[in-house]
Coordinates of C-alpha atoms in Angstrom, one line a residue:
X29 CA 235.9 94.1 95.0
X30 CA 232.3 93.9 95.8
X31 CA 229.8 95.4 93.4
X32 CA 227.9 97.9 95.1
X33 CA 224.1 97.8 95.9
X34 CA 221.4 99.0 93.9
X35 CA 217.7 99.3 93.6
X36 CA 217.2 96.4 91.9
X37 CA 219.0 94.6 94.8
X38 CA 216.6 96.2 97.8
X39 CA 213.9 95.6 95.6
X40 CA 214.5 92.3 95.5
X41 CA 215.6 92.1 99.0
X42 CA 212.4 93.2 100.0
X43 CA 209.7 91.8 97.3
X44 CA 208.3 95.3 96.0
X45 CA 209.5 97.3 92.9
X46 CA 212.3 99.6 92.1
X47 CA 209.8 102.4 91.7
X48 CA 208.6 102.1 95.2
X49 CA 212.3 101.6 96.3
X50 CA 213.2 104.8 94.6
X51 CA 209.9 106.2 95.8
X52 CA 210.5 105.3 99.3
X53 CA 214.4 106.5 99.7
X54 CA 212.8 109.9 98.6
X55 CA 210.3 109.7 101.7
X56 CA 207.2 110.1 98.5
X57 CA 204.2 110.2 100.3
X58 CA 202.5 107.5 98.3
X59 CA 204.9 105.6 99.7
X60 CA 203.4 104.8 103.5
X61 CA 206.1 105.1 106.5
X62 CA 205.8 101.6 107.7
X63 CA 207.1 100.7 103.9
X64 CA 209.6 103.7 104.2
X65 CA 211.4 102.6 106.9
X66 CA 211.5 99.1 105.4
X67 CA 213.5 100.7 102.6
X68 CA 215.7 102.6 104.5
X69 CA 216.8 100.0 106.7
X70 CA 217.3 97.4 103.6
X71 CA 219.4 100.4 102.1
X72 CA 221.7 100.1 105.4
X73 CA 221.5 96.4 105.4
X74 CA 223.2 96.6 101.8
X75 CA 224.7 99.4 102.2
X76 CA 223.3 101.3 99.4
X77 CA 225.2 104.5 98.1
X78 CA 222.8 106.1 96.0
X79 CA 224.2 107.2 92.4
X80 CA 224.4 111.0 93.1
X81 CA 226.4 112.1 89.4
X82 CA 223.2 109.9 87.8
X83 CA 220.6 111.5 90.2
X84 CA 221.5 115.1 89.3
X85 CA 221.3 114.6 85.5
X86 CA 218.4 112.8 86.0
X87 CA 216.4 115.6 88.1
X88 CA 218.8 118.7 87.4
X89 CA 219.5 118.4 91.6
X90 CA 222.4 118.8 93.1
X91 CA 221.3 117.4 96.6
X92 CA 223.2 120.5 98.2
X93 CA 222.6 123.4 100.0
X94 CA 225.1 126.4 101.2
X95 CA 225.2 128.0 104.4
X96 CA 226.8 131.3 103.7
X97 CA 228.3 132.6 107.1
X98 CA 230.4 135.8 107.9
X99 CA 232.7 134.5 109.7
X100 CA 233.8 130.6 109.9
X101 CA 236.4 131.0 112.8
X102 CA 232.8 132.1 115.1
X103 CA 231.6 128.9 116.5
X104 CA 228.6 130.2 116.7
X105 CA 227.8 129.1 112.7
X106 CA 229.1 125.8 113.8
X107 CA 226.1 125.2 116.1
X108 CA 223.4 126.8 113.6
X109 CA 225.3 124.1 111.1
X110 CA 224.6 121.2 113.0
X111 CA 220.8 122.2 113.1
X112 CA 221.1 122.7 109.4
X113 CA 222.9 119.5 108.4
X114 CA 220.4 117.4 110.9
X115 CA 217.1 118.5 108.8
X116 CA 219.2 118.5 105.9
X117 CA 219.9 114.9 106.4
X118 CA 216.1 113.8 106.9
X119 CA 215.3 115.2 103.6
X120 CA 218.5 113.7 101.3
X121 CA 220.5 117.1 101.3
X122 CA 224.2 117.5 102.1
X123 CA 224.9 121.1 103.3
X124 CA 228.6 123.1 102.6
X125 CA 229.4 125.7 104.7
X126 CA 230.8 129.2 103.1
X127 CA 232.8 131.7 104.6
X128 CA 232.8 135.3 103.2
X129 CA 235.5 136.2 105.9
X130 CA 233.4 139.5 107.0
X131 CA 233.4 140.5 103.4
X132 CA 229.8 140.8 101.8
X133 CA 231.9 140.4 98.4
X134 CA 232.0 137.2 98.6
X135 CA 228.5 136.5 98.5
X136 CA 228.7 137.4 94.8
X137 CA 230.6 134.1 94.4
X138 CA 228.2 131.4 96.2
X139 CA 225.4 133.0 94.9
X140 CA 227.1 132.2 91.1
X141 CA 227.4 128.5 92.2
X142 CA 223.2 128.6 92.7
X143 CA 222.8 130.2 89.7
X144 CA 225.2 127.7 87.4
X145 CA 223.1 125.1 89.6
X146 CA 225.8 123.8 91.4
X147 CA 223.9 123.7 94.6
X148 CA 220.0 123.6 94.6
X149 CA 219.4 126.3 97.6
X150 CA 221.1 128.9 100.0
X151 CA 221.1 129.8 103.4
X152 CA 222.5 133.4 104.3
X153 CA 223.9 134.0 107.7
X154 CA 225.6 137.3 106.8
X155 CA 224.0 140.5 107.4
X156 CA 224.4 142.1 104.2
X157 CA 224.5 141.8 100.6
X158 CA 226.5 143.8 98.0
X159 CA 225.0 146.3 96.0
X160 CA 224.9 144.2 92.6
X161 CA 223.0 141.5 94.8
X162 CA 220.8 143.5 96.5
X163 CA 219.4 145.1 93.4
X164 CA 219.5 142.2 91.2
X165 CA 215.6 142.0 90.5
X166 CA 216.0 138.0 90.5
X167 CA 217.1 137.6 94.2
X168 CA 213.3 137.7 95.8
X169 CA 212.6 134.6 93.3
X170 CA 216.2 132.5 94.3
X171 CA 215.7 129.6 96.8
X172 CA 217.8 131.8 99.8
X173 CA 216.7 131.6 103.1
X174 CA 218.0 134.3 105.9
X175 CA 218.7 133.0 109.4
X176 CA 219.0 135.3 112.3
X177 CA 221.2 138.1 110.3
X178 CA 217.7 139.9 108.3
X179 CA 219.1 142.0 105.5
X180 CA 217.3 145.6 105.4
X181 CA 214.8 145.9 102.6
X182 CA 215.3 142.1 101.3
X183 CA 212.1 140.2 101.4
X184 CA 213.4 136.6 101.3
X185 CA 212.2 134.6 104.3
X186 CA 213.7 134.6 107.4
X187 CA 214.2 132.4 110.7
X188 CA 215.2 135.4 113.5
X189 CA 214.6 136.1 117.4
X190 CA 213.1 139.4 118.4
X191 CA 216.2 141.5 118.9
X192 CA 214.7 144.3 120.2
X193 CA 212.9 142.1 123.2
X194 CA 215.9 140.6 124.0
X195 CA 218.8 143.4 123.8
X196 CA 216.1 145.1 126.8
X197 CA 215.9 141.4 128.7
X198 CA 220.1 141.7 128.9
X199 CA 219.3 145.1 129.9
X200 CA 216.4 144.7 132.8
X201 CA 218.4 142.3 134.6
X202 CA 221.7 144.8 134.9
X203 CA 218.8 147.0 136.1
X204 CA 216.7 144.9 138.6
X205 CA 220.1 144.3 140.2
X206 CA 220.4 148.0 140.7
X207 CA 223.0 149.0 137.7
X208 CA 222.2 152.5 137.0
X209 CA 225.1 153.6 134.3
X210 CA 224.6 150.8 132.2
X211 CA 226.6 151.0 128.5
X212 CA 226.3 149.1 125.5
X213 CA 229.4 147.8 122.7
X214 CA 227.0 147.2 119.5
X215 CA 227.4 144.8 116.6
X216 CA 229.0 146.2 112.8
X217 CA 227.3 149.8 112.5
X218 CA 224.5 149.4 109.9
X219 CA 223.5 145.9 110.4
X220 CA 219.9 145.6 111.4
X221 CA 221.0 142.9 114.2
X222 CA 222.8 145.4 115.8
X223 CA 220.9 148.3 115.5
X224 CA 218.1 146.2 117.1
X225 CA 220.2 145.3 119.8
X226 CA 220.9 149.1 120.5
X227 CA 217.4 150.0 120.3
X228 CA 216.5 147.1 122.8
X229 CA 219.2 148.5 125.2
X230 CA 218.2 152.5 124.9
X231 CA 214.5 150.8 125.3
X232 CA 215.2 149.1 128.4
X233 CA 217.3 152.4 129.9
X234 CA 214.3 154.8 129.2
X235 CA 211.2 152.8 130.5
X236 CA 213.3 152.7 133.9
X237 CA 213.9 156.5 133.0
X238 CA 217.2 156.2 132.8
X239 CA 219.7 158.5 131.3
X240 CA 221.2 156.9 127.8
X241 CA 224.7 159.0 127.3
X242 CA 226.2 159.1 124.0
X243 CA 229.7 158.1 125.5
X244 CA 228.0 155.3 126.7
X245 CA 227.2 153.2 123.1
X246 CA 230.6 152.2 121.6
X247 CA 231.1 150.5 118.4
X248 CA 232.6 146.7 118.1
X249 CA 232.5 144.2 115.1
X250 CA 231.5 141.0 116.8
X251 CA 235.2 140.0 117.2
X252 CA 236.9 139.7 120.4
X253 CA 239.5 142.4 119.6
X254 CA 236.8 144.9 119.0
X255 CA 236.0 144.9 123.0
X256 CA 239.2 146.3 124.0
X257 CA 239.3 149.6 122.4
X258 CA 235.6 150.0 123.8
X259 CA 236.9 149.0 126.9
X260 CA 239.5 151.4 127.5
X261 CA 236.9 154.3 126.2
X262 CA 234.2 153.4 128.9
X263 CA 236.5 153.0 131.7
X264 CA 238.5 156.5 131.1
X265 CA 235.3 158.4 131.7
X266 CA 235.0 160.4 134.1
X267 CA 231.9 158.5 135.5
X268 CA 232.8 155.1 134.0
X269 CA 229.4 152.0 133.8
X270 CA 229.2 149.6 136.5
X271 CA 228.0 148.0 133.6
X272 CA 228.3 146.9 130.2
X273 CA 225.9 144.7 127.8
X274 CA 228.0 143.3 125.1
X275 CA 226.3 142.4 121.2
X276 CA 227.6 139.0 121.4
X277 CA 230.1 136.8 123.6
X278 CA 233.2 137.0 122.3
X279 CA 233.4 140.9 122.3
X280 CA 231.9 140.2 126.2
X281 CA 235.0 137.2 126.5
X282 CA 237.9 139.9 125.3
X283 CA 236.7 142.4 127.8
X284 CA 236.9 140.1 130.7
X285 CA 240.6 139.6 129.5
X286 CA 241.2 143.1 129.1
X287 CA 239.4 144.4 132.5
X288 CA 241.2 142.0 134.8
X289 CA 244.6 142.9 133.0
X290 CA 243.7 146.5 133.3
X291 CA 242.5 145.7 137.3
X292 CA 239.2 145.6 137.8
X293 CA 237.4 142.3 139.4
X294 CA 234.5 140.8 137.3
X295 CA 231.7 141.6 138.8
X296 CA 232.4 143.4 141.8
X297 CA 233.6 146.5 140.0
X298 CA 231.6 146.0 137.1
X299 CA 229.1 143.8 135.8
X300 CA 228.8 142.1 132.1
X301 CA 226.5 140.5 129.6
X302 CA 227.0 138.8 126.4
X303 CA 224.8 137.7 123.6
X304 CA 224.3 134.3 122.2
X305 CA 225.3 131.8 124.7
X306 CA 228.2 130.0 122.5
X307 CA 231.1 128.6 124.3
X308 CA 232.6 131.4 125.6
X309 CA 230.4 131.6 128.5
X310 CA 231.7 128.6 129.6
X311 CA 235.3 129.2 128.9
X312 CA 235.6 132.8 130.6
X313 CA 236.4 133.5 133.9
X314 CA 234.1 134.4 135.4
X315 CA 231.0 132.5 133.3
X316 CA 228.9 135.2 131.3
X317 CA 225.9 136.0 132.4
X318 CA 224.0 136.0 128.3
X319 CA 220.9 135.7 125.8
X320 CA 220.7 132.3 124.6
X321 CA 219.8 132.1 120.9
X322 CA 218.6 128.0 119.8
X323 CA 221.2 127.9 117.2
X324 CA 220.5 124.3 116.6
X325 CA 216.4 125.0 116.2
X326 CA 217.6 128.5 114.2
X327 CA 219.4 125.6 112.0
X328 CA 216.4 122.9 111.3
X329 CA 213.7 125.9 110.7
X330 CA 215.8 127.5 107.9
X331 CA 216.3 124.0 106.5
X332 CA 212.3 123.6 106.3
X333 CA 211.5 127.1 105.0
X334 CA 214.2 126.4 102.3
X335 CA 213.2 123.3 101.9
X336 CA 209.7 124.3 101.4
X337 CA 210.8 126.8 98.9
X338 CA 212.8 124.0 97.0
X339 CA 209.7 121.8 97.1
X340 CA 207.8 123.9 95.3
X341 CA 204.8 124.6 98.4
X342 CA 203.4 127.7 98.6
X343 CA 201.6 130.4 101.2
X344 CA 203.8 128.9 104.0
X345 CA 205.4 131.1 106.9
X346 CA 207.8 133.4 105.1
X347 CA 209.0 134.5 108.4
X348 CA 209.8 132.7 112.1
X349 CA 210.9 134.4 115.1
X350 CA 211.9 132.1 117.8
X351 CA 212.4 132.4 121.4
X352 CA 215.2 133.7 123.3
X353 CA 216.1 133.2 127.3
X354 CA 218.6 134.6 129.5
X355 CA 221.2 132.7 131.2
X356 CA 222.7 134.2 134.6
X357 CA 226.0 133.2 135.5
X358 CA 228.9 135.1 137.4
X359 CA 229.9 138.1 135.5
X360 CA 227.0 140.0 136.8
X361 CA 225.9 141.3 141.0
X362 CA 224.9 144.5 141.7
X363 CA 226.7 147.7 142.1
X364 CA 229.3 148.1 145.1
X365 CA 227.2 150.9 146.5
X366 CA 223.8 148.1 146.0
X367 CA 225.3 145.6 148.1

């Protein structure tokens, strides 16, 4: 079997030292680019596998970082993963996603692998911590990075989008195309994303001196069952929406399913929006009309602020907020007494 590369061999391969091979595989900036990429492509050439048991004794590194999500079955993690893992790659990190299955519990357990340093940094996509976490008086000083789920009270830093802003852009355009009983299905109750959302939406209703009615805001969980009981609330009123702005997509995708069943036609009896822009938009029929998050840019900024951190840099950004956009597709036209 053939023995497999190792520094000495690129070194040789390319006439420089092992130092400035090792050096240059760890993109050192005394190492200039031009001599960089040399290495790298003489790594490939060989097909170099670098010794990652050795490197973590060695440096006390794993070469890993965790992505804690709420909820691995959403795809939208998936996309914020690929962001992750593409930055991730540039700087010699592997990423592992985590799934605390909508229970905050669980972050108890990744965060023990950080500590025991079996992974060198965290990013949280969760939306809350448990108790013992939140008050642990280490947590501000651990290399854990929020990304678009902010925690209430947790000063860690953060990659997010202006909720607010966009929960009242989901809301305008019901209301430029003359929706006037416009309701709202929030996110998990106490969750600042979702309370920001509601906020943007009662924003939005007031400023065009709208009416915001209690039985109007229902509750949902994110998931796409969560719609239907919302659903059948709204639409048993005695003055039912012409409109509803959903808290994210697939609550928005289950109500489509649940409407047509229950007889109404999407969007001439009643108009909906979604939030996130993930793959249900596409899927649903008709396409949802949504915010667009940058999951993939959401992804490569909380790489670099962790990355940052893990570097040992200081007095950098501890907080980005990124732009949002909406996307207007089908499941929205104005009111039956508009047109």
């Amino acid at each position: 079997m053939k023995r497999p590369a190792t520094l000495k061999d690129i070194a040789e391969y390319l006439g420089v030292s092992t130092a400035t091979v090792s050096r240059g595989l760890a993109r050192d900036p005394r190492v200039t680019e031009s001599t960089q990429r040399r290495v790298w492509e003489a790594a490939k050439t060989l097909d170099y596998r670098p010794n990652v048991i050795a490197r973590s004794l060695r440096t006390k590194k794993t070469g890993v970082v965790l992505l804690v999500v709420r909820d691995i079955k959403n795809s939208f993690y998936l996309d914020v993963m690929v962001g992750v893992e593409a930055a991730a790659r540039e700087a010699n990190y592997s990423v592992l996603m985590c799934n605390c299955e909508n229970d905050s519990a669980l972050v108890s357990t990744y965060l023990e692998m950080l500590k025991d340093g079996r992974a060198d940094g965290m990013i949280l996509m969760t939306g809350k911590l448990p108790q013992s976490v939140a008050e642990d008086p280490q947590l501000a000083q651990m290399p854990i990075v929020l990304a678009l789920e902010a925690i209430e009270n947790c000063s860690l830093p953060l990659v997010q989008i202006d909720n607010v802003a966009a929960g009242m852009k989901a809301v305008q355009h019901l209301i430029d195309l003359g929706h006037e009983r416009i309701a709202h299905v929030r996110g998990p109750e106490g969750e600042l994303m979702s309370q920001r959302r509601l906020i943007g939406y009662r924003q939005a209703m007031q400023q065009a001196g709208l009416p915001v009615l209690p039985d109007y805001e229902q509750a949902g969980t994110f998931e796409l069952h969560s719609a239907e009981h919302a659903c059948r609330v709204l639409m048993a009123l005695d003055t039912p929406p012409t409109a509803i702005f959903f808290a994210n997509d697939e609550m928005a995708a289950g109500a489509i399913k649940l409407l047509r069943r229950m007889g109404y036609a999407i969007p001439e009896d009643i108009s909906l929006v979604g939030f996130d822009n993930t793959f249900w938009c596409e899927v649903s029929d008709p396409g949802l009309t949504t915010v667009d998050q940058p999951r993939f840019q959401v992804g490569q900024e909380a790489f670099g602020l962790l990355h940052s951190t893990l570097s040992g840099e200081e007095g950098g950004e501890k907080t980005i907020v990124l732009p949002t956009e909406l996307y207007v597709r089908e499941s929205t036209t104005s009111p039956k007494s508009k047109i």
